[in-house]
mmCIF file of C-alpha atoms and ligand atoms in Angstrom:
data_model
loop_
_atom_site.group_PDB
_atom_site.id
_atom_site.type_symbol
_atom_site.label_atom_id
_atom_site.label_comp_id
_atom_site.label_asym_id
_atom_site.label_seq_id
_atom_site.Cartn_x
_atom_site.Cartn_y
_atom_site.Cartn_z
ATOM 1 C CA UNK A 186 0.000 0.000 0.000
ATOM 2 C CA UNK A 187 1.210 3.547 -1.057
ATOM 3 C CA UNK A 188 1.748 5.346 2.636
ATOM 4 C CA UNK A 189 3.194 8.266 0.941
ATOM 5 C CA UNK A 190 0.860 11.919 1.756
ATOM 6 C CA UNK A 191 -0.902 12.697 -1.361
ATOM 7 C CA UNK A 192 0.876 16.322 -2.436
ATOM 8 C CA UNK A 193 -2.191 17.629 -4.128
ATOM 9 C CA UNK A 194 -4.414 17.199 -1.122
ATOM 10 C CA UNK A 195 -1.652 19.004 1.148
ATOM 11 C CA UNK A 196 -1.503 21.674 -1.206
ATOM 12 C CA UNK A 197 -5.143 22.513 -1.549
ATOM 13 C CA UNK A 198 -5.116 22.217 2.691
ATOM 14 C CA UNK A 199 -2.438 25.145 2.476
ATOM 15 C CA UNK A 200 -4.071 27.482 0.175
ATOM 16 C CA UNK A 201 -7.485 27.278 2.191
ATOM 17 C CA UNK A 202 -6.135 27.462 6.018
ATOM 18 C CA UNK A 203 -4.297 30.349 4.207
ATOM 19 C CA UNK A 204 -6.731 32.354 2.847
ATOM 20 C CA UNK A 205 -8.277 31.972 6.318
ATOM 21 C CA UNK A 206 -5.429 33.343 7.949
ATOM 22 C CA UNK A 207 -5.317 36.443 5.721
ATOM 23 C CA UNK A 208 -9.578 36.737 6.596
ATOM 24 C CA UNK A 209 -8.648 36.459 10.402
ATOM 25 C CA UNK A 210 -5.687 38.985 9.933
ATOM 26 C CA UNK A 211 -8.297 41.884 8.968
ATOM 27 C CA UNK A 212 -10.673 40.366 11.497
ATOM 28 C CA UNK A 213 -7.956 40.965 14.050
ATOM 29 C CA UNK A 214 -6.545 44.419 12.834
ATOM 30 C CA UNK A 215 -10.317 45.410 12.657
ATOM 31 C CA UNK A 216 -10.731 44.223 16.601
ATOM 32 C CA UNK A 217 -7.849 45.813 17.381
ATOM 33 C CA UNK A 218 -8.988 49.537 15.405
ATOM 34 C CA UNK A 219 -11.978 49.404 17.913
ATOM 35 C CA UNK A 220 -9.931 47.958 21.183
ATOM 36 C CA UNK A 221 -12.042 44.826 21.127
ATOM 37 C CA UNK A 222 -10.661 41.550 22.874
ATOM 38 C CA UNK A 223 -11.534 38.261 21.106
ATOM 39 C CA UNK A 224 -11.201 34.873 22.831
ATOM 40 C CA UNK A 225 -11.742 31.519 21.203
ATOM 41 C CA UNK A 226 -12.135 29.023 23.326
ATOM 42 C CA UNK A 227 -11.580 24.925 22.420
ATOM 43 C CA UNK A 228 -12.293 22.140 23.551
ATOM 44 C CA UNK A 229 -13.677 18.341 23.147
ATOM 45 C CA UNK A 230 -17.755 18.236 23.103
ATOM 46 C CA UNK A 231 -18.875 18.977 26.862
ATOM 47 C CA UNK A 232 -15.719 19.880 28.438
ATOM 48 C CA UNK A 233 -17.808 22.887 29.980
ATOM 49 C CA UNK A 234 -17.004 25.685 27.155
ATOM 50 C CA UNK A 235 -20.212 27.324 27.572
ATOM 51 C CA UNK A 236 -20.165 26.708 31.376
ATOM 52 C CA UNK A 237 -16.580 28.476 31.566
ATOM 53 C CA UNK A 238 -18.687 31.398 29.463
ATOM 54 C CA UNK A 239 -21.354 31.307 32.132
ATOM 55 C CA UNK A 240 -19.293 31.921 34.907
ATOM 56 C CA UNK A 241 -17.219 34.523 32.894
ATOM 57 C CA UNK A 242 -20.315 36.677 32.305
ATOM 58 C CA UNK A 243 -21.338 36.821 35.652
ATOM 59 C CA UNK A 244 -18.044 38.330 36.585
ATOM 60 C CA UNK A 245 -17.855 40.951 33.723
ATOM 61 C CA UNK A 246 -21.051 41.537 32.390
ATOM 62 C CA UNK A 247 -22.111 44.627 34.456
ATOM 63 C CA UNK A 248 -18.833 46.523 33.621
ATOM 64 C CA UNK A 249 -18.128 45.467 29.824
ATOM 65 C CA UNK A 250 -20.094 45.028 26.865
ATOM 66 C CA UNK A 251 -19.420 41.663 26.149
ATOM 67 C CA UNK A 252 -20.640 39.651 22.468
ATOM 68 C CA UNK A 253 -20.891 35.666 22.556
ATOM 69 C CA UNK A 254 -20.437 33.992 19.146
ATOM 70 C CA UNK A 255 -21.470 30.280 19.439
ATOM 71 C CA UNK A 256 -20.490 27.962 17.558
ATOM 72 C CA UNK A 257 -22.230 24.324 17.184
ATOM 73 C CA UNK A 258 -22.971 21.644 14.106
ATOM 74 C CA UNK A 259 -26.582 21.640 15.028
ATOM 75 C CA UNK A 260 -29.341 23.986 17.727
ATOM 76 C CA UNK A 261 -29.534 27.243 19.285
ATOM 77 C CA UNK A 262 -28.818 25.577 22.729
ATOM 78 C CA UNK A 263 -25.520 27.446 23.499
ATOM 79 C CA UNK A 264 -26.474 30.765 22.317
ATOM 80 C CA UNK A 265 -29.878 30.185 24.109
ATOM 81 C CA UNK A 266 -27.888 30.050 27.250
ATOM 82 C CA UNK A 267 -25.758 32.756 26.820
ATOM 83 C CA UNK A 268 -29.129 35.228 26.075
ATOM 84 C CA UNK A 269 -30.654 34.072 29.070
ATOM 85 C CA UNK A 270 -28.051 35.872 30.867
ATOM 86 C CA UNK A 271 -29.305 39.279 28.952
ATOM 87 C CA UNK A 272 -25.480 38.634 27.544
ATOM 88 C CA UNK A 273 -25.659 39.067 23.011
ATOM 89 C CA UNK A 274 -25.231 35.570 22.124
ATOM 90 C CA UNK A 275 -25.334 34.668 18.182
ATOM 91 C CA UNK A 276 -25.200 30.969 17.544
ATOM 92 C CA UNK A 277 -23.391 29.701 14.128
ATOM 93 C CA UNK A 278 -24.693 26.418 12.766
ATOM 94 C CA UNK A 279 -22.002 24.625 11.050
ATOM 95 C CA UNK A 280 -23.968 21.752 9.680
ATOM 96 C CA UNK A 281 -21.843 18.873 11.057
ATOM 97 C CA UNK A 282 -18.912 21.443 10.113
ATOM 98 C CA UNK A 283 -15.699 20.486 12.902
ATOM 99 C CA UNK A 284 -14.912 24.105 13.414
ATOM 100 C CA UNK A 285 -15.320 27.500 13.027
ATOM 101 C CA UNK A 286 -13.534 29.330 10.423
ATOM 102 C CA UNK A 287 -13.212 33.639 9.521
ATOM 103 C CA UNK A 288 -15.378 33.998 6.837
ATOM 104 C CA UNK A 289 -17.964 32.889 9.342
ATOM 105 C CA UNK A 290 -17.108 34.908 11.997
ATOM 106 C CA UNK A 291 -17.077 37.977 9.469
ATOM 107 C CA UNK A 292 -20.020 37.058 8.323
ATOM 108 C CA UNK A 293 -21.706 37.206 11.820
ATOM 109 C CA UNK A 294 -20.311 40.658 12.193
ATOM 110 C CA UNK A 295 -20.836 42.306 9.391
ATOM 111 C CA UNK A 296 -24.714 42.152 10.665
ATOM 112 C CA UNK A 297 -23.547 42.963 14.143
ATOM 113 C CA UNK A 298 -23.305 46.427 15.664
ATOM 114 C CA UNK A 299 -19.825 46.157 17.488
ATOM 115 C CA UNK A 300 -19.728 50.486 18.672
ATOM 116 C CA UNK A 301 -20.041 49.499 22.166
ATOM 117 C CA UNK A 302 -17.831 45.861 22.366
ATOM 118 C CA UNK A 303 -15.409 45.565 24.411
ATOM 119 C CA UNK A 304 -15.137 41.851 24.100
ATOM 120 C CA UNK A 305 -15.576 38.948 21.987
ATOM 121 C CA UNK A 306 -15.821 35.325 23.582
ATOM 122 C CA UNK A 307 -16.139 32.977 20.585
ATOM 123 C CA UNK A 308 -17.369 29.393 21.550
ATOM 124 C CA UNK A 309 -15.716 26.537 19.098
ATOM 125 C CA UNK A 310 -17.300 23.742 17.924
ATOM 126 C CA UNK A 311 -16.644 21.026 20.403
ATOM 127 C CA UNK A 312 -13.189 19.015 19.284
ATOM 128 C CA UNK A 313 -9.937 18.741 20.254
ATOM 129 C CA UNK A 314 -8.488 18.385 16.156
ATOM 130 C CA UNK A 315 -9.372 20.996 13.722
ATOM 131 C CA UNK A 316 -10.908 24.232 15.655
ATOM 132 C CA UNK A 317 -7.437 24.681 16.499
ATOM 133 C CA UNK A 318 -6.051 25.168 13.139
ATOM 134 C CA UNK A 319 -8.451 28.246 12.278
ATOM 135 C CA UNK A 320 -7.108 31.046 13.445
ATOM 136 C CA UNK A 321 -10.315 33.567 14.227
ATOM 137 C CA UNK A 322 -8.119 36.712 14.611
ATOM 138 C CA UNK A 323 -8.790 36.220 18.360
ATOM 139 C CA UNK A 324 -6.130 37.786 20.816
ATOM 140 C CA UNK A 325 -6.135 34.424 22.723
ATOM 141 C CA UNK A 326 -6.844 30.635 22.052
ATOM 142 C CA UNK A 327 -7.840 29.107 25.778
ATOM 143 C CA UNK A 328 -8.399 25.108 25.683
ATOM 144 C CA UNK A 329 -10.610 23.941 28.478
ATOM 145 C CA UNK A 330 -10.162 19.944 29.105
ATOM 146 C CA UNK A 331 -12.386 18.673 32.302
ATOM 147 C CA UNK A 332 -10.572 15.858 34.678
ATOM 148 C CA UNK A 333 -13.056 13.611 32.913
ATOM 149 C CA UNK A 334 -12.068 13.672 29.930
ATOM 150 C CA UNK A 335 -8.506 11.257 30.716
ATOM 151 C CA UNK A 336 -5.052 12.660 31.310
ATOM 152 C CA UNK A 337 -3.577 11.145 27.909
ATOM 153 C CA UNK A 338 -5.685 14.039 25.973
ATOM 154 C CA UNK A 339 -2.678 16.333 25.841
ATOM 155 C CA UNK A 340 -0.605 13.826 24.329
ATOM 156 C CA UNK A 341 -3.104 12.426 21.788
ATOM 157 C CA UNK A 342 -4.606 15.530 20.453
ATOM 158 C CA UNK A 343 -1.197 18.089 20.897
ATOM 159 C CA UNK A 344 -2.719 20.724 17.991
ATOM 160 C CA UNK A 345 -5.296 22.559 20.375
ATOM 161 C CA UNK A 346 -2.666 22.824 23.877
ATOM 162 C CA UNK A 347 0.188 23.863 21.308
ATOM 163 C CA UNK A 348 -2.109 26.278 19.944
ATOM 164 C CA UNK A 349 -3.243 27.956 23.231
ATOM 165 C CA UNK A 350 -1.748 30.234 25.498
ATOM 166 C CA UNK A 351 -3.828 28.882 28.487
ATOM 167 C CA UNK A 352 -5.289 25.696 29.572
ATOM 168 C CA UNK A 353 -8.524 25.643 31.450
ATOM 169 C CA UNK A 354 -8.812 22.442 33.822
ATOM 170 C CA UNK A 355 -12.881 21.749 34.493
ATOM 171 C CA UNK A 356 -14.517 19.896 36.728
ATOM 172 C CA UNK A 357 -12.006 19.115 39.780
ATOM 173 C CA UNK A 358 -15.069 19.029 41.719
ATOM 174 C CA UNK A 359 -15.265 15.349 40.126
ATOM 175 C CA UNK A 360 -11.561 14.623 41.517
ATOM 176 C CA UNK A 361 -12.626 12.441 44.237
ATOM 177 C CA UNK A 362 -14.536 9.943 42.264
ATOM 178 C CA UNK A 363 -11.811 9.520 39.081
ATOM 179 C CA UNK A 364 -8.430 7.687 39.741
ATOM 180 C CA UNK A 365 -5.501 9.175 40.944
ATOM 181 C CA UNK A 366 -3.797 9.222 37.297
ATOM 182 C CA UNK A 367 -6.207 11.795 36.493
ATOM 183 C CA UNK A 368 -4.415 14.592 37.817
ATOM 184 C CA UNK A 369 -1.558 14.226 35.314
ATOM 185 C CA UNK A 370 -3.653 16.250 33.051
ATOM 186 C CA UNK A 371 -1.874 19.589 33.303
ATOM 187 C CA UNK A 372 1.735 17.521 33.481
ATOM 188 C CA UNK A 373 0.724 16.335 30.286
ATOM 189 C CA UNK A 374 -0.240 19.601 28.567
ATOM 190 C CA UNK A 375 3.137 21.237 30.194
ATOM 191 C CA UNK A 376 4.924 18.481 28.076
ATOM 192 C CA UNK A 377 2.899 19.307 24.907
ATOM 193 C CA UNK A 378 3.447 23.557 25.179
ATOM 194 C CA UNK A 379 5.183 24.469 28.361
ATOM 195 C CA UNK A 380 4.232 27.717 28.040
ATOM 196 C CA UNK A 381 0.521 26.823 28.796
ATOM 197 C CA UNK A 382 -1.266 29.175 32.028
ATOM 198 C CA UNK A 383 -2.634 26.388 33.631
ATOM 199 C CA UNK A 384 -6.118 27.092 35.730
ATOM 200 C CA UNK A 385 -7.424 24.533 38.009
ATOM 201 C CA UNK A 386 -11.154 24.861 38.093
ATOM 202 C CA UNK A 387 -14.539 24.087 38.826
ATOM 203 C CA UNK A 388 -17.442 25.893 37.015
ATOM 204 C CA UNK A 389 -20.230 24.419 39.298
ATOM 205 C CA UNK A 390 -18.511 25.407 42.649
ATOM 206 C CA UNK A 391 -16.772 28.278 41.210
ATOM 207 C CA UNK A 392 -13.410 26.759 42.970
ATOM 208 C CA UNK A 393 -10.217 28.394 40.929
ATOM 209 C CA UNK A 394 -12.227 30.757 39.265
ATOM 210 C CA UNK A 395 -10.772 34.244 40.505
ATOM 211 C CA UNK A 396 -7.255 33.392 39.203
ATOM 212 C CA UNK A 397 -8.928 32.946 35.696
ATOM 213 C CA UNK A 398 -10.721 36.105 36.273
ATOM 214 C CA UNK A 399 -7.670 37.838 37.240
ATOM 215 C CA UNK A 400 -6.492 36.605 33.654
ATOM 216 C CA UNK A 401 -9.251 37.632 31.955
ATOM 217 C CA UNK A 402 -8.857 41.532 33.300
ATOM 218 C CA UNK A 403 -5.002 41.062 32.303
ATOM 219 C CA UNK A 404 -5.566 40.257 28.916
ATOM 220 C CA UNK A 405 -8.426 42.450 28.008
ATOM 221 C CA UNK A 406 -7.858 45.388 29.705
ATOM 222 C CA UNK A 407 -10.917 44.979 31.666
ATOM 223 C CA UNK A 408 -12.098 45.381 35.041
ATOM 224 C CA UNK A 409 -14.685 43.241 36.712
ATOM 225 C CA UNK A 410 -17.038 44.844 39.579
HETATM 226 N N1 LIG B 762 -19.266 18.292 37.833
HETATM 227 C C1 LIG B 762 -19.084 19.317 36.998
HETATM 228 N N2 LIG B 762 -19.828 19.398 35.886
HETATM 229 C C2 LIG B 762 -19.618 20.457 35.063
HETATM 230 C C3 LIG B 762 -18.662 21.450 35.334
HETATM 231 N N3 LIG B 762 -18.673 22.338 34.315
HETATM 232 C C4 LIG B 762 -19.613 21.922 33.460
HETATM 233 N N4 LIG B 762 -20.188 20.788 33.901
HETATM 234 C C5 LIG B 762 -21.239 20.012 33.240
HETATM 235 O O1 LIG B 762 -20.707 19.447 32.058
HETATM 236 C C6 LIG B 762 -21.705 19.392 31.047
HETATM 237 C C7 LIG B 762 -21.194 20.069 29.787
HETATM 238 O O2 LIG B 762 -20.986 21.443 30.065
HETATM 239 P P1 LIG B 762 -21.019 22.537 28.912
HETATM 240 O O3 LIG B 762 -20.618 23.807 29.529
HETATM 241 O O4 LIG B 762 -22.314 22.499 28.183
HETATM 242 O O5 LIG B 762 -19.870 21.987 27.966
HETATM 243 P P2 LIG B 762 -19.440 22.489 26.501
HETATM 244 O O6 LIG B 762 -17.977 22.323 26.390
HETATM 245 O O7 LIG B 762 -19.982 23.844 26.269
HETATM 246 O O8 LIG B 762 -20.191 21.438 25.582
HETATM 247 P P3 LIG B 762 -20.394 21.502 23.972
HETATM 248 O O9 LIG B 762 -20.795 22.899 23.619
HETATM 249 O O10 LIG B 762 -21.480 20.517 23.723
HETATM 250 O O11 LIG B 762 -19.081 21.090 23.378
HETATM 251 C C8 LIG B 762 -22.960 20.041 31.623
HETATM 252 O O12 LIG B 762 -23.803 19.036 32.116
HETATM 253 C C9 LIG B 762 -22.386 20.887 32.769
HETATM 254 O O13 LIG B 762 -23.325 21.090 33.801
HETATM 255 C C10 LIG B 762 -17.891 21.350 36.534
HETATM 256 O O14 LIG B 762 -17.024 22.162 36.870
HETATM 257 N N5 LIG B 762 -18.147 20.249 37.322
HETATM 258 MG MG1 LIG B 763 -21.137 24.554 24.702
#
């Protein structure tokens, strides 16, 4: 059997993910004409994305004007739970699409009234592989892997903790019920990009939460009340 990559198929790869990147380049020099901060958050399916949102909101919400893009294959779930909050939330349907990519996040704006943002938390479609690979024009990738989800994550799916510039660990709350092994989750993303910001938390007890706060208000130039 012929194991050799097929060169045609590479190519064509290149010359999309590249005329992505030059779409998120004017995304991101347009953010950064009207001092916007754009986060794009990855993760596998349920990691607790939209819960990590949740909790996010609450803390900035009543001092920043803050837009929620969501991005799923199929519903309005996410983006129902982000309006619920009286937050903007604008779900993107992908169609059983892995990730996000520019055109639709320019595509979302260009109907969206951005005077007043001061921040943009995009929501990837759940998976560790591709949504990694499309750059957005955020300022910051942030992957969020829960304690559930097996330690040996970091090492089998490298793209999306190389990628990021912080890792968000979920659910510790669950720590006592999952083996021991479990907490070589960070370790593991430390080997993978050692330059990873590494929070330990738990979105339904709030544990760990001010430190990502605090990182939040760092990066975006915000302040929370
Ligand atoms: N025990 C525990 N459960 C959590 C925590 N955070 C989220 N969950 C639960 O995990 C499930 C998935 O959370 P979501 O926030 O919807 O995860 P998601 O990454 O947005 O999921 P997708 O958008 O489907 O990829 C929900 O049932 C949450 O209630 C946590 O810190 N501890
Ligand atoms: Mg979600």
């Amino acid at each position: 059997m012929d194991t050799k990559p097929d060169r045609n198929i590479i190519q064509v790869r290149q010359s999309v993910t590249r005329a992505n990147d030059r779409t998120a380049d004017k995304l991101r020099k347009d953010f950064h004409d009207r001092g916007i901060w754009v986060l794009n958050l990855v993760s596998s399916p349920g990691a607790g994305k939209t819960s990590l949102i949740e909790r996010t909101l609450e803390a900035f919400k009543s001092s920043c004007s803050i837009l929620v893009i969501e991005g799923d294959p199929h519903t309005r779930l996410d983006s129902d739970r982000i309006n619920a909050m009286g937050v903007r939330g604008i779900q993107i349907n992908t169609r059983g699409g892995c990730h996000l990519d520019a055109r639709m996040i320019g595509q979302v704006l260009e109907k969206t009234d951005l005077d007043t943002t001061d921040m943009i938390i995009i929501e990837n479609v759940g998976n560790l592989l591709c949504p990694a690979a499309w750059d957005l024009g955020q300022n910051h990738t942030v992957v969020v892997a829960s304690l559930t989800e097996g330690e040996d994550k970091p090492l089998k799916y490298p793209e999306a903790f190389i990628r990021s510039q912080a890792l968000v660990v979920n659910k510790i709350d669950l720590k006592p019920y999952l083996p021991k092994s479990s907490e070589n989750l960070s370790g593991n993303a430390l080997q993978v990009n050692p330059s990873l910001t590494v929070f330990n938390v738990s979105c339904t007890t709030g544990t760990g939460l001010a430190d990502w706060f605090q990182w939040v208000c760092t990066c975006s130039g915000q302040t929370r009340e």
